[in-house]
Tab-separated table of C-alpha atoms in Angstrom:
chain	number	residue	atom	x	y	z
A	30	UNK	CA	60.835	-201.328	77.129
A	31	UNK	CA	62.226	-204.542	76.466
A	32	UNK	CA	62.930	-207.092	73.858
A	33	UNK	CA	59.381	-208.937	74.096
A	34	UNK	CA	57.245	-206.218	74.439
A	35	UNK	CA	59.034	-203.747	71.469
A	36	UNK	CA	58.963	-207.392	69.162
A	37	UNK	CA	54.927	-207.331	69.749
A	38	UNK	CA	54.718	-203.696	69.205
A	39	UNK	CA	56.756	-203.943	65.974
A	40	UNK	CA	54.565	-206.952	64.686
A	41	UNK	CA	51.686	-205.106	65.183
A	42	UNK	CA	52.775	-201.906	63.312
A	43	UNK	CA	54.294	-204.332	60.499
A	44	UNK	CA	50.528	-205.871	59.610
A	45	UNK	CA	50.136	-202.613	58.002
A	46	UNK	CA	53.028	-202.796	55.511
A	47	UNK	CA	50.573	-205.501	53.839
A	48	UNK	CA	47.954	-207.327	56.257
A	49	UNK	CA	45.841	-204.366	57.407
A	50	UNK	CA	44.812	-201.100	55.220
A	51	UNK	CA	48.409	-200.451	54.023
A	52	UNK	CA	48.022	-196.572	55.689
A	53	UNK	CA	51.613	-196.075	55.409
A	54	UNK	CA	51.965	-196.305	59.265
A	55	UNK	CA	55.025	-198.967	58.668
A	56	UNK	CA	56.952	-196.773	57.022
A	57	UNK	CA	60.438	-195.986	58.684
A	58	UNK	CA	59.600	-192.074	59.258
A	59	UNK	CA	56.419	-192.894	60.984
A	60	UNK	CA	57.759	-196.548	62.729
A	61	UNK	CA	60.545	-194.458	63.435
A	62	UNK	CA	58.712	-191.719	65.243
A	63	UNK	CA	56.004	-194.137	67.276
A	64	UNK	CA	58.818	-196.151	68.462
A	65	UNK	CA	61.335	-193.103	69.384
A	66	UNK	CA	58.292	-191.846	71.681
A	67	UNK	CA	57.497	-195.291	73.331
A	68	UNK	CA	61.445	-195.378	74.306
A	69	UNK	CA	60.839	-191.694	75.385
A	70	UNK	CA	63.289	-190.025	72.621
A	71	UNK	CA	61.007	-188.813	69.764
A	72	UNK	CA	63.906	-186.707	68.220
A	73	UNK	CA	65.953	-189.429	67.538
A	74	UNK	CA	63.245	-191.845	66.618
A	75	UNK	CA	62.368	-189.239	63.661
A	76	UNK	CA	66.112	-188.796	62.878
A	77	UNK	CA	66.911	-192.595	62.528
A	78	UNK	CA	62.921	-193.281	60.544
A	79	UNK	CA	63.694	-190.372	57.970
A	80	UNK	CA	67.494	-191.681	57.445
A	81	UNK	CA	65.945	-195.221	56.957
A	82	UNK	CA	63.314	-193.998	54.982
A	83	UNK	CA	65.772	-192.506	52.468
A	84	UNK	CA	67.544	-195.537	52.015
A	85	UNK	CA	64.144	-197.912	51.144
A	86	UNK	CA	62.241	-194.615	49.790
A	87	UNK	CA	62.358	-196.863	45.698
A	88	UNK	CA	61.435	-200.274	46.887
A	89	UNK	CA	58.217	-200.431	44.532
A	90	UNK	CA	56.117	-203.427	45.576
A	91	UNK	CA	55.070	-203.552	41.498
A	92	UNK	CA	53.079	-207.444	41.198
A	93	UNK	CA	55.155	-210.640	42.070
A	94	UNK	CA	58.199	-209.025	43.062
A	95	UNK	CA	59.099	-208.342	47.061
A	96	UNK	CA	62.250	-206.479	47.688
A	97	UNK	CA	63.913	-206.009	50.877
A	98	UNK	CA	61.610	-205.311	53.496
A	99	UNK	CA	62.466	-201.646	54.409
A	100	UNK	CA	59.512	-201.527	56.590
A	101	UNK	CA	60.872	-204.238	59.097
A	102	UNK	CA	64.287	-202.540	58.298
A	103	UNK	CA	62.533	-199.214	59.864
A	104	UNK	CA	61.489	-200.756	62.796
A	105	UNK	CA	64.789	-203.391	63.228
A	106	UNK	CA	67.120	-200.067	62.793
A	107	UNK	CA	65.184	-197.686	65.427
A	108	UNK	CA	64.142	-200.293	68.049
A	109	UNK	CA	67.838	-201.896	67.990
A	110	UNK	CA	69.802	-198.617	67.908
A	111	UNK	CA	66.960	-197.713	71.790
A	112	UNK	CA	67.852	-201.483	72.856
A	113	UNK	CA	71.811	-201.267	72.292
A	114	UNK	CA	71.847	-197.878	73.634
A	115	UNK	CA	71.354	-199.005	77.066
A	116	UNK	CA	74.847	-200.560	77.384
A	117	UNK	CA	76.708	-199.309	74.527
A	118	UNK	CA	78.037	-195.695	73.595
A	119	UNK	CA	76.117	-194.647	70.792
A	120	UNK	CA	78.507	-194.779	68.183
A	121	UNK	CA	78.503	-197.952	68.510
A	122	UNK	CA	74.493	-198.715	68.849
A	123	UNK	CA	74.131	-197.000	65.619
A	124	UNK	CA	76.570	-199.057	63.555
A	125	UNK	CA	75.126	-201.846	65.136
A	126	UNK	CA	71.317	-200.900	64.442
A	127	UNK	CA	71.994	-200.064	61.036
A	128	UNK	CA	73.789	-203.404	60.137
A	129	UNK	CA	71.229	-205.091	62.148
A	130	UNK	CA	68.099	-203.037	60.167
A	131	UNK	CA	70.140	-203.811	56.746
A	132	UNK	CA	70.433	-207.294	57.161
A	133	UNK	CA	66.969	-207.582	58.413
A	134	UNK	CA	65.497	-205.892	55.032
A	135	UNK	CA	67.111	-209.069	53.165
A	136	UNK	CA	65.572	-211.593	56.126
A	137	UNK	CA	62.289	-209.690	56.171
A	138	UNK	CA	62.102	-209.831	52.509
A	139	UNK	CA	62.554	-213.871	52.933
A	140	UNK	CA	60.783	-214.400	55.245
A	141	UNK	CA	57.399	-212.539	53.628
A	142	UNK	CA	58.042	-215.138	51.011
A	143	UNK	CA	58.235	-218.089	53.178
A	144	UNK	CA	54.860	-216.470	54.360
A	145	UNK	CA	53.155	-216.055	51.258
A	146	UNK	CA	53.562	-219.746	50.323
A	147	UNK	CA	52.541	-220.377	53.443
A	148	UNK	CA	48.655	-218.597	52.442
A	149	UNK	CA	48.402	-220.904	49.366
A	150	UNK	CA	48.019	-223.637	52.135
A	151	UNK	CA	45.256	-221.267	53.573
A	152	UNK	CA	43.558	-220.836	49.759
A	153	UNK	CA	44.016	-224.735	49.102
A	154	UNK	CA	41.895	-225.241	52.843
A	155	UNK	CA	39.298	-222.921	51.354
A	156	UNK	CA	39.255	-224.353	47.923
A	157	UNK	CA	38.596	-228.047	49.745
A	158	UNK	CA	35.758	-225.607	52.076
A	159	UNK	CA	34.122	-223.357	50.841
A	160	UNK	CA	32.045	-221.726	53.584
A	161	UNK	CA	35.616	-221.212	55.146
A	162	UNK	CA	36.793	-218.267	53.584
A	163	UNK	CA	36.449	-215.752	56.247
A	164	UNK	CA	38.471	-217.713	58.410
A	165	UNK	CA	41.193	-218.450	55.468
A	166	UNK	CA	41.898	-215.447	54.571
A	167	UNK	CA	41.867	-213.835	57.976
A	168	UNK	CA	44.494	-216.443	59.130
A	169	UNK	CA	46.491	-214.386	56.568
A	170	UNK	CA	46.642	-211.816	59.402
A	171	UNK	CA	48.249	-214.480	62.116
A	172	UNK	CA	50.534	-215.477	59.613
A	173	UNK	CA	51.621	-211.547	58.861
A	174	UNK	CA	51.938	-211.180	62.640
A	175	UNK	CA	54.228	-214.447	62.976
A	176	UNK	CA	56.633	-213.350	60.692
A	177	UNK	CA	56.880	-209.874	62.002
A	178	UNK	CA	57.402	-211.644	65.406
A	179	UNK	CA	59.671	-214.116	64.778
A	180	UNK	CA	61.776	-211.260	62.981
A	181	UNK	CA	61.496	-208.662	65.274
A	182	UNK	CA	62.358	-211.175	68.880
A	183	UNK	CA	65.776	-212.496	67.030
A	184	UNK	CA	66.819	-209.249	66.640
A	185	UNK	CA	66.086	-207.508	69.604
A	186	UNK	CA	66.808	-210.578	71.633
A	187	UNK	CA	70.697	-210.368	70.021
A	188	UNK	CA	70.057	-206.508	70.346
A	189	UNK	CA	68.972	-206.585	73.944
A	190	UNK	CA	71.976	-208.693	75.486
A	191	UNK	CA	74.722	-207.358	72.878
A	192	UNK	CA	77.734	-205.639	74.439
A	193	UNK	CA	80.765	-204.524	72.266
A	194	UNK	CA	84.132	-204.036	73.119
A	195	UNK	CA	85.370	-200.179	73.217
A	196	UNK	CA	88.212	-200.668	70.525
A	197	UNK	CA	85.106	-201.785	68.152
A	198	UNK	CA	84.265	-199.332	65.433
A	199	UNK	CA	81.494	-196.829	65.453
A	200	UNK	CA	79.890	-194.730	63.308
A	201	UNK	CA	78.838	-191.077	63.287
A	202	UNK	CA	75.692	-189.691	62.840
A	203	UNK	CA	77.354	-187.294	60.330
A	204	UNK	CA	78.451	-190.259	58.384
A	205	UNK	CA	75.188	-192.927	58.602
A	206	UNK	CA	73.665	-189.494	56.949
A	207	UNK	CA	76.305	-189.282	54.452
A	208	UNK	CA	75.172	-192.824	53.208
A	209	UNK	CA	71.261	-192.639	53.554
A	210	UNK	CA	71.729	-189.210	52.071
A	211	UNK	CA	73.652	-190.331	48.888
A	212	UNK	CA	71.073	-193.726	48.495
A	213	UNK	CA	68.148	-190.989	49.091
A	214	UNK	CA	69.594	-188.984	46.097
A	215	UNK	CA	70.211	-191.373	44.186
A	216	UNK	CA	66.280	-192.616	44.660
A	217	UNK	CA	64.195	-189.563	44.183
A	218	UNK	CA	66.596	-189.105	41.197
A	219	UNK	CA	66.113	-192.481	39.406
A	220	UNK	CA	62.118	-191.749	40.370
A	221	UNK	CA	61.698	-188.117	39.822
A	222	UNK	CA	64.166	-186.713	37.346
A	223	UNK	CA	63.094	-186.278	33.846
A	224	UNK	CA	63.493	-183.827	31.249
A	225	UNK	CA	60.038	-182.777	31.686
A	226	UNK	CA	61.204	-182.226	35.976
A	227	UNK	CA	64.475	-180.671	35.750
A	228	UNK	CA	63.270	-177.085	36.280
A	229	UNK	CA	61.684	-178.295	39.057
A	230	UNK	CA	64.692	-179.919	40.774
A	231	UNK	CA	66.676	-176.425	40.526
A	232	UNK	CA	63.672	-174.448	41.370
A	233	UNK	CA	63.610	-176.814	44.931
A	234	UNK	CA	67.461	-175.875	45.171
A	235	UNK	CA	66.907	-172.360	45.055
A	236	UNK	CA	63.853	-172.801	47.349
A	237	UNK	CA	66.059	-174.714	49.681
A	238	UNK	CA	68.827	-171.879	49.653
A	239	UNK	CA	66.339	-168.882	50.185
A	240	UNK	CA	65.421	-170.729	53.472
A	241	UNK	CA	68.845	-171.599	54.733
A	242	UNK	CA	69.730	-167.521	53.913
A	243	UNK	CA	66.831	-166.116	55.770
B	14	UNK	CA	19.950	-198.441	41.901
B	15	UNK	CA	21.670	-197.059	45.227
B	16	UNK	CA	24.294	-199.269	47.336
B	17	UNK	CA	23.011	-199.096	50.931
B	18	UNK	CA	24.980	-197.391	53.506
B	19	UNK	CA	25.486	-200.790	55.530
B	20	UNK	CA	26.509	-202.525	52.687
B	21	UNK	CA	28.831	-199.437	51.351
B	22	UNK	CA	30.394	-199.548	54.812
B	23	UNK	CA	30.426	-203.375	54.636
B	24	UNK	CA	32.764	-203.546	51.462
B	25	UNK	CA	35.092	-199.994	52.423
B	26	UNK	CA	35.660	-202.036	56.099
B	27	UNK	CA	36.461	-205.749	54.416
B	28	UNK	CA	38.579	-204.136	51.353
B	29	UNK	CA	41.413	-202.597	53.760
B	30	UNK	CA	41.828	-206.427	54.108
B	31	UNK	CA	42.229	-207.187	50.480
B	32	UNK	CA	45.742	-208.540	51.107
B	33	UNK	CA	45.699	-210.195	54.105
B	34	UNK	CA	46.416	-213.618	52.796
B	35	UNK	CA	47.694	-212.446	49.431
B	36	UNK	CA	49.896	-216.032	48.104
B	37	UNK	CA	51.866	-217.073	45.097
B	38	UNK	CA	49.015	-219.094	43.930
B	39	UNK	CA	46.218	-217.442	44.015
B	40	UNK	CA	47.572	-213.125	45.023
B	41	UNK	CA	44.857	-211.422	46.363
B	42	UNK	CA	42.092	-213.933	44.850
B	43	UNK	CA	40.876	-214.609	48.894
B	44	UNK	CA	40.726	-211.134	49.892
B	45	UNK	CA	39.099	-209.835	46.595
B	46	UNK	CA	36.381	-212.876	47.731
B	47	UNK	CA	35.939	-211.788	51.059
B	48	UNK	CA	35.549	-208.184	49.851
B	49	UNK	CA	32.688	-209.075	47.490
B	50	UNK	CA	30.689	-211.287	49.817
B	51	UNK	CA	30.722	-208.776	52.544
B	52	UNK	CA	28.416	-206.624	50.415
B	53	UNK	CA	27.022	-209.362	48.494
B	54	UNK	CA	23.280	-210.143	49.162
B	55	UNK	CA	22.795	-213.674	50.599
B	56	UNK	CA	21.113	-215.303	47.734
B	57	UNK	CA	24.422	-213.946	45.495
B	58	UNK	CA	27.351	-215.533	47.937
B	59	UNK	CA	27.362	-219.177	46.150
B	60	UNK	CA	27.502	-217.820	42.572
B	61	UNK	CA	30.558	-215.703	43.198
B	62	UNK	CA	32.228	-217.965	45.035
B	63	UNK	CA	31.978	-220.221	41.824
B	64	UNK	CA	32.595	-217.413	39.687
B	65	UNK	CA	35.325	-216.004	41.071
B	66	UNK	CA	37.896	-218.980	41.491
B	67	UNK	CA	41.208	-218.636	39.715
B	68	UNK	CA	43.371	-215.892	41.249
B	69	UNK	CA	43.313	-212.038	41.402
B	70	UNK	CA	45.241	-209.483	41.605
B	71	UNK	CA	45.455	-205.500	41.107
B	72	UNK	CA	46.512	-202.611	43.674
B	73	UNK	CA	45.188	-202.760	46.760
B	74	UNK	CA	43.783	-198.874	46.817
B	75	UNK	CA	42.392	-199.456	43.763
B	76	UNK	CA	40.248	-202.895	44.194
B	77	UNK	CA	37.790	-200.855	45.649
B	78	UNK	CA	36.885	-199.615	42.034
B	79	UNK	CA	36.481	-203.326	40.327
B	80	UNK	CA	34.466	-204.852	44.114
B	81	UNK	CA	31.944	-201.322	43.226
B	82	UNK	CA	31.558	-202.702	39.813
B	83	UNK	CA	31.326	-206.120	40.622
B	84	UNK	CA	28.543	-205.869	43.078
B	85	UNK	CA	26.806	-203.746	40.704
B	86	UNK	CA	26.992	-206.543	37.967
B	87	UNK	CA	25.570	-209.145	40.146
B	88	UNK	CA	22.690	-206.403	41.671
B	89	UNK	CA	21.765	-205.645	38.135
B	90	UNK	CA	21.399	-209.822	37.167
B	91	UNK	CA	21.929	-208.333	33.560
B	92	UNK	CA	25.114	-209.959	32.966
B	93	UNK	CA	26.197	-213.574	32.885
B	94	UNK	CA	28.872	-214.853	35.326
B	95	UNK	CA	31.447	-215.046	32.160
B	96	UNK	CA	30.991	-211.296	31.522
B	97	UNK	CA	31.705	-210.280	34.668
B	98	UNK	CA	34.601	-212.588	34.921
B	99	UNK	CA	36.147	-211.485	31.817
B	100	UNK	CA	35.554	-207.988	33.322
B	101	UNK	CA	37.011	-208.558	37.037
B	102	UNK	CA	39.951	-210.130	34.504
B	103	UNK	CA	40.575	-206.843	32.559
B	104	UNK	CA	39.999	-204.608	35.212
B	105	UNK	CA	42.675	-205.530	37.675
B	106	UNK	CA	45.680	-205.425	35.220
B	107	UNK	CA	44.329	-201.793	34.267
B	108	UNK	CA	43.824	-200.516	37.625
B	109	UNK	CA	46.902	-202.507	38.329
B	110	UNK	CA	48.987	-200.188	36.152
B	111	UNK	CA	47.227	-196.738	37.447
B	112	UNK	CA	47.271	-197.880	40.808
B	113	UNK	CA	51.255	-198.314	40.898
B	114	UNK	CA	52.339	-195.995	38.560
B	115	UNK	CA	49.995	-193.219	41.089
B	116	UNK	CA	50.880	-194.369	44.277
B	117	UNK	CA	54.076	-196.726	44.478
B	118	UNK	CA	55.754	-194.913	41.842
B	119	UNK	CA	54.914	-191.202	42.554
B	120	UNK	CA	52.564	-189.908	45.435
B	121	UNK	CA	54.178	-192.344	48.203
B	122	UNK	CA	57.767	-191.506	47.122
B	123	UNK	CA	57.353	-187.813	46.553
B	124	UNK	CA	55.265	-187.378	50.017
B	125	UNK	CA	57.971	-189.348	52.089
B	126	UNK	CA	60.397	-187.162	50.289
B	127	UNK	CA	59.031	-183.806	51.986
B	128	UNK	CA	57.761	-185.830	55.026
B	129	UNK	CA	61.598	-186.058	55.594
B	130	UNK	CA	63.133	-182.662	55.054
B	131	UNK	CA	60.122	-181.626	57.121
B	132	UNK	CA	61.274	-184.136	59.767
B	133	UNK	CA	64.930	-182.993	59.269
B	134	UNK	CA	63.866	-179.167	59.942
B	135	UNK	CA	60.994	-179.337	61.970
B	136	UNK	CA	60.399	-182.629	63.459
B	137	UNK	CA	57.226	-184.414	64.386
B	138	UNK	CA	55.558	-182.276	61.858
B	139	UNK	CA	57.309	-184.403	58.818
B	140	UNK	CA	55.173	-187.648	59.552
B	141	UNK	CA	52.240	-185.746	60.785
B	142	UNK	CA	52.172	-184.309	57.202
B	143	UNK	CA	52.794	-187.480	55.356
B	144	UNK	CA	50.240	-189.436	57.608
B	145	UNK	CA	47.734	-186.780	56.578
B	146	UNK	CA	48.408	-185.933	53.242
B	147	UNK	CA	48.839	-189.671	52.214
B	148	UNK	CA	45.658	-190.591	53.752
B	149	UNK	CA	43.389	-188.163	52.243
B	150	UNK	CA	44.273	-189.370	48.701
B	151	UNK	CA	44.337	-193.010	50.119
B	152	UNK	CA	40.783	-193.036	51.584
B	153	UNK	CA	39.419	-190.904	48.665
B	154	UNK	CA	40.163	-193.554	46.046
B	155	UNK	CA	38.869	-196.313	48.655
B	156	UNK	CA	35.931	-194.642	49.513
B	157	UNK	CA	34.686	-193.036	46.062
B	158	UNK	CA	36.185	-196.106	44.179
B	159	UNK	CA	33.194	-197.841	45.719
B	160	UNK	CA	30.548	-195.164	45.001
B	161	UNK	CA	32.033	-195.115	41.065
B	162	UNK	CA	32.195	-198.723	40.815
B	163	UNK	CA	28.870	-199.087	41.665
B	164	UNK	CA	26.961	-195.808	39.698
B	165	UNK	CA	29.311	-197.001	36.778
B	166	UNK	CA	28.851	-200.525	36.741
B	167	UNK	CA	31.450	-202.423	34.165
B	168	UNK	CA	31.559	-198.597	32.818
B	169	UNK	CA	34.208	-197.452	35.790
B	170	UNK	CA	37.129	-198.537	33.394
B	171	UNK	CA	36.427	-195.682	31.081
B	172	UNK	CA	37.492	-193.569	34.394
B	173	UNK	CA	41.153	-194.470	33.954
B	174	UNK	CA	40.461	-192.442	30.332
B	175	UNK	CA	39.824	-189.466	32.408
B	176	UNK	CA	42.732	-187.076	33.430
B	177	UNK	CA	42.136	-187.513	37.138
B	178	UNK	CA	45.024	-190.324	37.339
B	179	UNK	CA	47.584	-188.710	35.006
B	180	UNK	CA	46.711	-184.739	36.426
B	181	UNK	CA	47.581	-185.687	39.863
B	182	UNK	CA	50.670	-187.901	39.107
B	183	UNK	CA	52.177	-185.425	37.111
B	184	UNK	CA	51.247	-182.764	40.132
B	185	UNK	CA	53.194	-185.203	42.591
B	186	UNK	CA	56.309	-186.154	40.083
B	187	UNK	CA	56.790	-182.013	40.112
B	188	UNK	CA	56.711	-182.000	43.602
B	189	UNK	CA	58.738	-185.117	43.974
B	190	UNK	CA	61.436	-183.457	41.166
B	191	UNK	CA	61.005	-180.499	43.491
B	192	UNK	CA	61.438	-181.930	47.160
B	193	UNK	CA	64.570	-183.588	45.368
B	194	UNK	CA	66.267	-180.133	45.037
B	195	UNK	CA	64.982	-179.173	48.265
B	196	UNK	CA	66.829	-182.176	49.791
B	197	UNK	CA	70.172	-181.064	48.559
B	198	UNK	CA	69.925	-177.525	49.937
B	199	UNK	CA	68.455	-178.009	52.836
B	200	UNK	CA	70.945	-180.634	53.758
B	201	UNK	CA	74.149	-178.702	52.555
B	202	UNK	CA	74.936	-177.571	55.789
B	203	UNK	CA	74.398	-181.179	57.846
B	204	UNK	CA	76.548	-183.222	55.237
B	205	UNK	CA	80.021	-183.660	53.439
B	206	UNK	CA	79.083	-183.236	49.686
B	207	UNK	CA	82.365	-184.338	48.528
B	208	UNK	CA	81.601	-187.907	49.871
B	209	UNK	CA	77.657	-187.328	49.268
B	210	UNK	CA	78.054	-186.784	45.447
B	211	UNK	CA	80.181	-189.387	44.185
B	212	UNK	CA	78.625	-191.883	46.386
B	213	UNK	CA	74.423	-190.961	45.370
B	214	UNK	CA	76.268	-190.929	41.871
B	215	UNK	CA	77.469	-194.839	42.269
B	216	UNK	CA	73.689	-195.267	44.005
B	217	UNK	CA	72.052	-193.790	41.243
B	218	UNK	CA	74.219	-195.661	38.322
B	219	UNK	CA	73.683	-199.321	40.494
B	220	UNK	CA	69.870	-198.351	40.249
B	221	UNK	CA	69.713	-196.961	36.210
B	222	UNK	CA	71.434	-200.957	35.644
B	223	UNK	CA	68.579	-202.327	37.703
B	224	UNK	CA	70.659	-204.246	40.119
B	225	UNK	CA	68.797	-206.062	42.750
B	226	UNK	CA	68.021	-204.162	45.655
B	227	UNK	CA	69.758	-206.995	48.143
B	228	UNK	CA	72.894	-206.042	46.151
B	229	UNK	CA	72.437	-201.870	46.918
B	230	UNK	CA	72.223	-202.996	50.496
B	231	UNK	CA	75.056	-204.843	50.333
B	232	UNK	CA	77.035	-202.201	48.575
B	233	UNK	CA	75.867	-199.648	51.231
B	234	UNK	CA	77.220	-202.026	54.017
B	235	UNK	CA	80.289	-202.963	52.884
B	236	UNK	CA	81.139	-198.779	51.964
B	237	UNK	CA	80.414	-198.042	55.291
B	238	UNK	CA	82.962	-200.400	56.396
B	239	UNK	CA	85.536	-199.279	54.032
B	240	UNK	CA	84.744	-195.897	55.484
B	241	UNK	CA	85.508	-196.866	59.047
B	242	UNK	CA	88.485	-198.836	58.438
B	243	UNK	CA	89.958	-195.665	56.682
């Protein structure tokens, strides 16, 4: 699998964050998984969607307002950690990935701006014709699949040639869980916990113990 | 009055492309268009085009409910294009509100929550589950949100009265309150809580300020660092 072909793949499965039907395929834990089984390691494609998907589990889409794009950060972090893999240790593929998939939330997010102005030249071309509105708004989707493309090929182009040095740091899989654990937290309790809930989050607790026991 | 089955399928097929070209300017004002003329009949396609200039803009699960109605106001010919203007314009900001509060505040979250412990213990079967279980609620409000629209007419508001929206989001808030728990046991055994705690603590207090999400990122990047150096 290589840098072009994984960039396509990811621009297609991106249209969906917004573009196309909004399923919830783009979401890191199923990105994760589609793209661990095209590089033929589905385990760690779940392990590395579900971690990403705890970090960007609050970003709430609510009107105007675009945060980060942890959709592309899904699909930067899994595809990048497959690419690097092939001639770095892991340790150091997964630090890597996860700055890479980070830093591409904050581009991603950008860049959906950038292409969202770029649409009110589309609705000004339709206001001007109006029997072109099919066409307008449908070059919304070329547009969508641009920026996930032009995202995606940096990346894994960096990602693809990218050798580190061995004295480099790199990261545990222990200790990337550590983090998207604690962020994870820290979102399902800023969206869940209320006074109304709290039984609930103990009764899940005890839950979780009774199945670690037996 | 019935909506045909061609034209049904018609607007469920163009509304999954209600944000395509969403913009600044105008949101979804294109794709709300493109949804309505698909199932509008040909001698109805000018006058909502003039209608419906301006911009528009609600959730995108729940437009299905306002493009029912809408059709159904121009089928009928009993209202004038102002009515069902001001209409489309009170309608989106209160399906808005139900539609985000239901789905990007509680059912995604809360689903994604237990799609991931049940990727964590069981593997492929967490995103099967969330694939599933998200769709059948997504679909439903597509699909019958056209049927309602259109058997309600301008009527389809009074549906956010009902308890069907507030029943099921306080159903998925218990079971997002509860996967929450369920997180922290099931992970006990995988992770350091002595680093997890204080660390979703400083998460959770960054969040309760309302910090910009750019800056959590950046926070979470620059502790891993600290963590590596040390």
């Amino acid at each position: 699998m290589n840098a072009i072909i994984i960039s396509i793949i990811g621009a297609v499965i991106i249209l969906d964050k917004y573009a196309i039907g909004e399923f919830g395929i783009s979401q890191p834990i199923l990105s994760g998984t589609i793209i661990g089984a095209l590089f033929g390691n589905i385990q760690t494609g779940i392990f590395l969607g579900a971690m990403f998907q705890l970090i960007f589990l609050a970003g709430l889409p609510i009107g105007r307002d675009i945060p980060p794009d942890g959709q592309a950060a899904g699909i930067i972090g899994c595809s990048s950690y497959f690419l690097l893999k092939t001639s770095n240790t892991a340790g150091h593929a997964l630090l890597l990935a996860i700055i890479f998939a980070l830093l591409g939330a904050i581009v991603g997010g950008i860049l959906e701006i950038v292409t969202r102005r770029y649409n009110e030249k589309l609705y000004h071309i339709f206001m001007r014709r109006r029997n072109s509105l099919s066409i307008c708004h449908l070059a919304g989707l070329l547009t969508a699949f641009l920026r996930g493309l032009f995202l995606f090929l940096c990346i894994f182009a960096i990602a693809s040639t990218i050798s580190v040095p061995s004295q480099f740091p790199q990261i545990s899989r222990e200790l990337f869980m550590v983090i998207s654990v604690s962020i994870g937290l820290a979102n399902t309790f800023y969206l869940f916990i209320k006074r109304s809930t709290a039984i609930y989050v103990i009764l899940g607790g005890l839950c979780g113990l009774a199945l670690l026991a037996f | 009055m019935r909506l045909g089955f061609a034209r049904f399928l018609k607007i469920l097929f163009s509304s999954f492309f209600i944000q395509t070209s969403w913009s600044f300017f105008s949101l979804q004002e294109m794709g709300f268009l493109f949804t309505l003329i698909s199932g509008a009949k040909k001698e109805q396609k000018d006058r909502i085009i003039k209608t419906h200039k301006g911009f528009f803009n609600t959730h995108p699960y729940m437009s299905s409910y306002i493009a029912g109605a809408t059709v159904r106001a121009y089928d009928d010919e009993k209202s004038s294009d102002e009515e069902i203007k001001k209409f489309t314009t009170i309608a989106q900001t209160s399906f808005a509100s139900a539609g985000d509060l239901l789905f990007w505040n509680t059912l995604r979250p809360a689903l994604l929550v237990l799609s991931v412990i049940l990727a964590l213990k069981s593997g492929i079967i967490g995103p099967i589950v969330f694939l599933v279980a998200y769709n059948v609620f997504h679909l439903y409000h597509r699909i019958n949100g056209i049927r309602e629209g259109y058997n309600r007419g301008k009527e389809v508001i009074y549906l956010l009265k009902s308890k069907r929206f507030t029943t099921v989001q306080k159903i998925f808030e218990i079971l997002g309150a509860f996967c929450s728990g369920l997180l922290i046991s099931v992970i006990s055994l995988k992770v350091n809580y002595l680093l997890v705690i204080p660390l979703a603590a400083l998460f959770m207090l960054l969040l309760l300020k309302r910090f910009s999400s750019i800056l959590i990122i950046v926070v979470a990047v620059l502790l891993l660092l600290i963590m590596l150096i040390l």
